[in-house]
Short mmCIF file of C-alpha atoms in Angstrom, two decimals:
data_model
loop_
_atom_site.label_atom_id
_atom_site.label_comp_id
_atom_site.label_asym_id
_atom_site.label_seq_id
_atom_site.Cartn_x
_atom_site.Cartn_y
_atom_site.Cartn_z
CA UNK A 1 319.84 128.91 238.41
CA UNK A 2 319.00 125.17 238.74
CA UNK A 3 320.88 121.91 238.67
CA UNK A 4 321.20 119.41 235.90
CA UNK A 5 320.26 115.88 237.27
CA UNK A 6 320.83 112.51 235.68
CA UNK A 7 318.93 109.50 237.02
CA UNK A 8 320.51 106.30 236.20
CA UNK A 9 318.25 103.18 236.29
CA UNK A 10 315.32 105.39 235.49
CA UNK A 11 313.02 102.43 234.33
CA UNK A 12 313.31 100.54 237.56
CA UNK A 13 311.13 100.83 240.65
CA UNK A 14 313.54 103.17 242.55
CA UNK A 15 314.56 105.15 239.50
CA UNK A 16 310.86 105.84 238.65
CA UNK A 17 310.30 106.92 242.31
CA UNK A 18 313.31 109.27 242.23
CA UNK A 19 311.82 111.07 239.21
CA UNK A 20 308.49 111.32 240.95
CA UNK A 21 309.98 112.66 244.15
CA UNK A 22 312.18 115.25 242.34
CA UNK A 23 308.89 116.51 240.67
CA UNK A 24 306.91 116.40 243.97
CA UNK A 25 309.36 118.21 246.02
CA UNK A 26 310.03 120.75 243.24
CA UNK A 27 313.78 120.20 243.43
CA UNK A 28 315.63 123.11 241.73
CA UNK A 29 316.47 121.41 238.50
CA UNK A 30 316.68 123.06 235.10
CA UNK A 31 317.12 119.76 233.35
CA UNK A 32 316.46 116.11 234.35
CA UNK A 33 317.81 113.25 232.17
CA UNK A 34 316.61 109.65 232.45
CA UNK A 35 319.31 107.07 231.76
CA UNK A 36 319.00 103.36 231.45
CA UNK A 37 320.56 100.23 229.73
CA UNK A 38 320.59 99.89 226.05
CA UNK A 39 317.67 97.49 226.01
CA UNK A 40 315.52 100.28 227.70
CA UNK A 41 316.69 103.02 225.35
CA UNK A 42 313.75 105.08 224.07
CA UNK A 43 311.29 103.81 226.74
CA UNK A 44 309.36 106.55 228.35
CA UNK A 45 309.20 107.46 232.03
CA UNK A 46 307.08 110.10 233.90
CA UNK A 47 308.62 113.26 235.40
CA UNK A 48 305.73 115.36 236.98
CA UNK A 49 303.31 116.05 234.19
CA UNK A 50 306.02 115.44 231.53
CA UNK A 51 307.32 112.33 229.92
CA UNK A 52 311.08 111.71 229.41
CA UNK A 53 312.59 109.42 226.88
CA UNK A 54 315.43 107.33 228.32
CA UNK A 55 318.96 107.65 226.98
CA UNK A 56 321.72 105.04 227.26
CA UNK A 57 324.12 105.24 230.09
CA UNK A 58 327.24 103.96 228.27
CA UNK A 59 327.16 106.75 225.57
CA UNK A 60 326.12 109.66 227.81
CA UNK A 61 328.31 112.72 228.44
CA UNK A 62 328.24 113.72 232.10
CA UNK A 63 330.40 116.77 231.79
CA UNK A 64 327.60 119.29 232.41
CA UNK A 65 325.74 117.05 234.98
CA UNK A 66 325.70 118.38 238.59
CA UNK A 67 323.96 115.41 240.40
CA UNK A 68 323.70 111.77 239.31
CA UNK A 69 321.17 109.68 241.22
CA UNK A 70 322.31 106.14 240.72
CA UNK A 71 319.92 103.24 241.10
CA UNK A 72 321.20 100.57 238.62
CA UNK A 73 322.61 97.93 241.05
CA UNK A 74 326.06 97.34 242.54
CA UNK A 75 327.95 96.17 239.45
CA UNK A 76 326.90 99.14 237.33
CA UNK A 77 327.67 101.59 240.13
CA UNK A 78 331.15 100.05 240.68
CA UNK A 79 332.00 100.70 237.07
CA UNK A 80 330.16 103.84 236.33
CA UNK A 81 330.19 106.00 239.65
CA UNK A 82 333.83 106.76 239.62
CA UNK A 83 333.80 107.66 235.90
CA UNK A 84 330.83 109.99 236.43
CA UNK A 85 332.31 111.52 239.60
CA UNK A 86 335.60 112.14 237.57
CA UNK A 87 333.50 114.29 235.16
CA UNK A 88 332.57 116.49 238.11
CA UNK A 89 329.13 115.32 238.98
CA UNK A 90 328.24 114.23 242.62
CA UNK A 91 326.91 110.53 242.51
CA UNK A 92 324.36 109.54 245.02
CA UNK A 93 324.30 105.77 244.84
CA UNK A 94 321.50 103.63 246.06
CA UNK A 95 323.35 100.29 245.72
CA UNK A 96 325.53 98.56 248.41
CA UNK A 97 328.72 99.12 246.17
CA UNK A 98 330.20 102.07 248.14
CA UNK A 99 328.46 101.91 251.60
CA UNK A 100 331.43 100.45 253.38
CA UNK A 101 334.09 102.46 251.66
CA UNK A 102 335.81 104.66 254.40
CA UNK A 103 336.09 107.50 251.93
CA UNK A 104 332.45 107.55 250.95
CA UNK A 105 329.93 109.09 253.35
CA UNK A 106 326.81 106.81 254.09
CA UNK A 107 324.09 109.33 254.85
CA UNK A 108 320.54 109.63 256.15
CA UNK A 109 320.15 113.43 256.48
CA UNK A 110 318.06 113.28 259.65
CA UNK A 111 320.89 111.35 261.32
CA UNK A 112 324.33 112.32 259.95
CA UNK A 113 324.11 115.11 257.38
CA UNK A 114 327.44 116.58 258.62
CA UNK A 115 329.14 113.49 257.03
CA UNK A 116 328.39 115.00 253.62
CA UNK A 117 331.32 117.41 254.20
CA UNK A 118 333.64 114.37 254.20
CA UNK A 119 332.98 113.47 250.60
CA UNK A 120 336.31 112.54 249.00
CA UNK A 121 335.56 110.47 245.89
CA UNK A 122 332.51 112.51 244.57
CA UNK A 123 330.31 109.57 245.66
CA UNK A 124 327.72 109.41 248.53
CA UNK A 125 325.97 106.21 249.56
CA UNK A 126 322.41 105.64 250.30
CA UNK A 127 321.91 103.02 253.08
CA UNK A 128 319.98 99.81 252.83
CA UNK A 129 316.20 100.31 252.98
CA UNK A 130 315.72 98.52 256.18
CA UNK A 131 318.57 100.40 257.81
CA UNK A 132 317.39 103.85 256.69
CA UNK A 133 314.11 103.74 258.56
CA UNK A 134 315.70 102.16 261.66
CA UNK A 135 318.34 104.83 262.12
CA UNK A 136 315.86 107.57 261.67
CA UNK A 137 314.02 106.20 264.75
CA UNK A 138 317.08 105.28 266.72
CA UNK A 139 318.98 108.65 266.39
CA UNK A 140 316.86 110.90 268.68
CA UNK A 141 316.62 108.04 271.29
CA UNK A 142 320.40 107.43 271.15
CA UNK A 143 321.03 111.21 271.67
CA UNK A 144 318.80 111.09 274.73
CA UNK A 145 319.74 107.85 276.47
CA UNK A 146 322.63 106.20 274.63
CA UNK A 147 321.83 102.87 273.00
CA UNK A 148 323.73 99.78 274.09
CA UNK A 149 322.02 97.03 272.11
CA UNK A 150 319.29 96.64 269.50
CA UNK A 151 317.41 93.54 268.48
CA UNK A 152 315.42 93.96 265.30
CA UNK A 153 313.18 91.65 263.22
CA UNK A 154 312.17 92.97 259.76
CA UNK A 155 309.15 92.35 257.62
CA UNK A 156 310.36 93.48 254.24
CA UNK A 157 308.05 93.87 251.24
CA UNK A 158 308.77 92.30 247.82
CA UNK A 159 309.35 95.66 246.17
CA UNK A 160 312.79 95.64 247.97
CA UNK A 161 313.61 92.80 245.56
CA UNK A 162 312.73 95.08 242.55
CA UNK A 163 310.14 94.84 239.94
CA UNK A 164 310.78 91.09 239.55
CA UNK A 165 309.93 90.56 243.14
CA UNK A 166 306.61 92.47 242.84
CA UNK A 167 305.76 90.47 239.67
CA UNK A 168 306.40 87.14 241.41
CA UNK A 169 303.96 87.97 244.31
CA UNK A 170 301.32 89.09 241.88
CA UNK A 171 301.75 86.00 239.59
CA UNK A 172 301.81 83.52 242.49
CA UNK A 173 298.74 85.08 244.08
CA UNK A 174 296.84 84.85 240.80
CA UNK A 175 297.95 81.24 240.30
CA UNK A 176 296.82 80.10 243.76
CA UNK A 177 293.34 81.71 243.28
CA UNK A 178 292.99 80.04 239.88
CA UNK A 179 294.27 76.59 241.12
CA UNK A 180 297.30 76.76 238.98
CA UNK A 181 300.94 75.64 239.66
CA UNK A 182 303.02 78.12 241.48
CA UNK A 183 306.42 78.94 239.98
CA UNK A 184 309.31 80.17 242.07
CA UNK A 185 311.83 82.31 240.17
CA UNK A 186 312.88 85.39 242.10
CA UNK A 187 312.64 83.94 245.70
CA UNK A 188 313.92 80.62 247.06
CA UNK A 189 310.45 79.70 248.22
CA UNK A 190 306.90 80.58 247.47
CA UNK A 191 306.19 84.18 248.63
CA UNK A 192 302.36 84.36 248.17
CA UNK A 193 300.67 83.75 251.59
CA UNK A 194 303.96 82.86 253.07
CA UNK A 195 307.02 84.28 254.77
CA UNK A 196 310.70 83.72 253.86
CA UNK A 197 313.37 84.16 256.56
CA UNK A 198 316.12 84.96 254.15
CA UNK A 199 317.01 88.16 252.35
CA UNK A 200 320.29 88.16 250.24
CA UNK A 201 322.79 85.35 250.62
CA UNK A 202 323.87 83.44 253.64
CA UNK A 203 327.22 84.15 255.29
CA UNK A 204 329.59 81.87 257.21
CA UNK A 205 328.25 82.88 260.57
CA UNK A 206 324.70 81.91 259.65
CA UNK A 207 323.45 85.59 259.18
CA UNK A 208 322.31 86.78 255.78
CA UNK A 209 324.07 89.58 253.92
CA UNK A 210 320.95 91.81 254.60
CA UNK A 211 321.26 91.21 258.33
CA UNK A 212 324.98 92.07 258.14
CA UNK A 213 324.21 95.35 256.25
CA UNK A 214 321.88 96.46 259.01
CA UNK A 215 324.73 95.93 261.55
CA UNK A 216 327.48 97.57 259.57
CA UNK A 217 325.44 100.57 258.42
CA UNK A 218 323.92 101.38 261.84
CA UNK A 219 327.46 101.34 263.26
CA UNK A 220 328.83 103.57 260.59
CA UNK A 221 326.04 106.17 260.55
CA UNK A 222 325.02 106.20 264.20
CA UNK A 223 327.68 104.83 266.66
CA UNK A 224 330.22 101.95 266.30
CA UNK A 225 329.69 101.08 269.81
CA UNK A 226 326.09 99.98 269.29
CA UNK A 227 325.50 96.22 269.31
CA UNK A 228 322.80 95.07 266.92
CA UNK A 229 321.37 91.83 265.82
CA UNK A 230 318.76 91.39 263.12
CA UNK A 231 316.56 88.74 261.47
CA UNK A 232 315.34 89.86 258.08
CA UNK A 233 312.17 88.32 256.70
CA UNK A 234 310.55 88.80 253.27
CA UNK A 235 306.78 89.06 253.48
CA UNK A 236 303.89 89.00 250.89
CA UNK A 237 303.45 92.92 250.97
CA UNK A 238 303.98 94.94 247.82
CA UNK A 239 305.35 98.15 249.40
CA UNK A 240 306.45 99.12 252.95
CA UNK A 241 308.95 97.61 255.35
CA UNK A 242 308.03 96.96 258.90
CA UNK A 243 310.34 96.32 261.91
CA UNK A 244 309.87 95.06 265.36
CA UNK A 245 312.55 96.84 267.36
CA UNK A 246 313.87 96.20 270.87
CA UNK A 247 316.41 98.67 272.36
CA UNK A 248 318.44 98.56 275.50
CA UNK A 249 319.80 101.92 276.71
CA UNK A 250 322.69 102.99 279.00
CA UNK A 251 320.41 105.52 280.77
CA UNK A 252 316.74 105.39 281.87
CA UNK A 253 314.09 106.40 279.38
CA UNK A 254 310.36 105.91 279.69
CA UNK A 255 307.83 105.11 276.96
CA UNK A 256 306.17 108.46 277.45
CA UNK A 257 309.53 110.29 277.24
CA UNK A 258 310.49 108.27 274.06
CA UNK A 259 307.07 109.08 272.50
CA UNK A 260 307.51 112.82 273.07
CA UNK A 261 311.04 112.69 271.75
CA UNK A 262 310.13 110.88 268.57
CA UNK A 263 307.08 113.14 267.98
CA UNK A 264 309.42 116.13 267.81
CA UNK A 265 312.08 114.59 265.67
CA UNK A 266 312.53 115.14 261.93
CA UNK A 267 311.13 112.57 259.49
CA UNK A 268 309.11 110.72 262.09
CA UNK A 269 305.34 110.36 262.61
CA UNK A 270 304.11 108.73 265.83
CA UNK A 271 300.86 106.92 265.60
CA UNK A 272 300.44 105.15 268.94
CA UNK A 273 297.03 104.70 270.36
CA UNK A 274 296.46 101.65 272.66
CA UNK A 275 293.36 100.44 270.87
CA UNK A 276 292.42 98.24 267.91
CA UNK A 277 293.89 99.86 264.74
CA UNK A 278 295.80 102.52 266.71
CA UNK A 279 299.05 101.84 264.86
CA UNK A 280 300.56 102.09 261.29
CA UNK A 281 300.67 99.21 258.84
CA UNK A 282 302.61 99.08 255.55
CA UNK A 283 299.48 99.67 253.69
CA UNK A 284 298.99 103.08 255.17
CA UNK A 285 302.76 103.91 254.89
CA UNK A 286 302.97 103.21 251.19
CA UNK A 287 303.44 106.39 249.14
CA UNK A 288 304.26 108.42 252.30
CA UNK A 289 307.53 110.04 253.21
CA UNK A 290 307.57 109.64 256.95
CA UNK A 291 309.06 106.95 259.14
CA UNK A 292 306.02 105.87 261.27
CA UNK A 293 306.38 104.63 264.87
CA UNK A 294 303.74 102.69 266.85
CA UNK A 295 303.45 100.31 269.81
CA UNK A 296 306.04 102.22 272.00
CA UNK A 297 306.36 100.47 275.35
CA UNK A 298 308.80 99.71 278.04
CA UNK A 299 310.60 96.19 278.08
CA UNK A 300 310.29 94.97 281.58
CA UNK A 301 312.82 92.14 280.98
CA UNK A 302 315.76 94.50 281.09
CA UNK A 303 316.75 97.76 282.77
CA UNK A 304 316.23 100.73 280.49
CA UNK A 305 314.49 98.84 277.71
CA UNK A 306 312.01 99.90 275.05
CA UNK A 307 310.20 98.17 272.27
CA UNK A 308 308.48 99.73 269.19
CA UNK A 309 307.09 99.11 265.81
CA UNK A 310 308.56 101.02 262.78
CA UNK A 311 307.07 101.21 259.30
CA UNK A 312 308.20 103.08 256.22
CA UNK A 313 307.80 103.10 252.39
CA UNK A 314 311.01 101.30 251.36
CA UNK A 315 310.95 102.83 247.74
CA UNK A 316 310.70 106.25 249.31
CA UNK A 317 312.64 106.76 252.65
CA UNK A 318 314.37 103.50 252.08
CA UNK A 319 315.71 104.57 248.70
CA UNK A 320 314.53 107.37 246.42
CA UNK A 321 313.40 110.04 248.93
CA UNK A 322 316.64 109.62 251.04
CA UNK A 323 318.67 110.15 247.79
CA UNK A 324 316.80 113.30 246.98
CA UNK A 325 317.05 114.47 250.52
CA UNK A 326 320.85 114.04 250.37
CA UNK A 327 320.91 116.28 247.22
CA UNK A 328 318.77 118.78 248.99
CA UNK A 329 321.00 118.75 252.02
CA UNK A 330 324.12 119.34 249.83
CA UNK A 331 322.50 122.26 248.07
CA UNK A 332 321.15 123.81 251.22
CA UNK A 333 324.66 123.59 252.91
CA UNK A 334 326.31 125.19 249.92
CA UNK A 335 328.32 121.99 249.22
CA UNK A 336 326.98 121.87 245.66
CA UNK A 337 326.44 124.59 243.12
CA UNK A 338 325.33 124.26 239.49
CA UNK A 339 328.23 124.04 237.02
CA UNK A 340 326.49 126.71 234.89
CA UNK A 341 326.56 129.15 237.81
CA UNK A 342 330.22 128.27 238.57
CA UNK A 343 331.04 129.06 234.89
#
């Protein structure tokens, strides 16, 4: 007997990807419901070879729903996730609303699936897209040599800012090619043929909220003792986040050893040939499930240091895929059973 799943925010970038991945991975669902705001009511979204008509969130009865995949933003999640959980559904939320709540597990299944057993509010949080791929790469290295400090610079695609971000890059690029004025709406500066060293708002210490998220989430999921500093940059790429990562370890670890460890770790593909093109770019990672690691090398400026390049599809592992993998992990561990079966 399969589960009943509701996808909230089904018309957005991540919501559509959630539906696609549920179908691709043949998640054991007897029924899938697409939910969105009133203004999107009745619009159609794809689910495998079928089309679903969206229903409105604020009038929907969740009493027979087993799993709710929530991707409608923080404000909607703060209001609706507790209400949905109170009706007995497990909410897997993609926003930042619940990530830092001590009673809400923040989970990447390859890293800390055991935290799923600590669910107290009926809500599980998905990490920030840039953090998800980073901790997948760091976890097996931390297990082997214990990480002291991480320095990461991100190169984040515009799809991380939603459909509006993708539309702005598309619109600005066309305007520049046709010698028209470029309009800036979604981003604080022009994104076409440019880089913007700001993602989310600035905080008092000079870091942005995105950079703070990477610090807080890595500590919560991996190890509170890890020191991490991040610089997050928006780049004119449609899909796929890239990260230049420098890691300092407590114990010795060579580049060859790290390469072998990463190759045998879940969710990771190592593409690391020391030749032109012997690495992964966001173009190749788009539409793929893996977190790709390239350019693994020893950092000779510190004792026990490594640097590497990390790329992943931010709409998949950074959001939709991770949410579906959380649901799979709960089902596989017997933490979740269909309400119909329980009845």
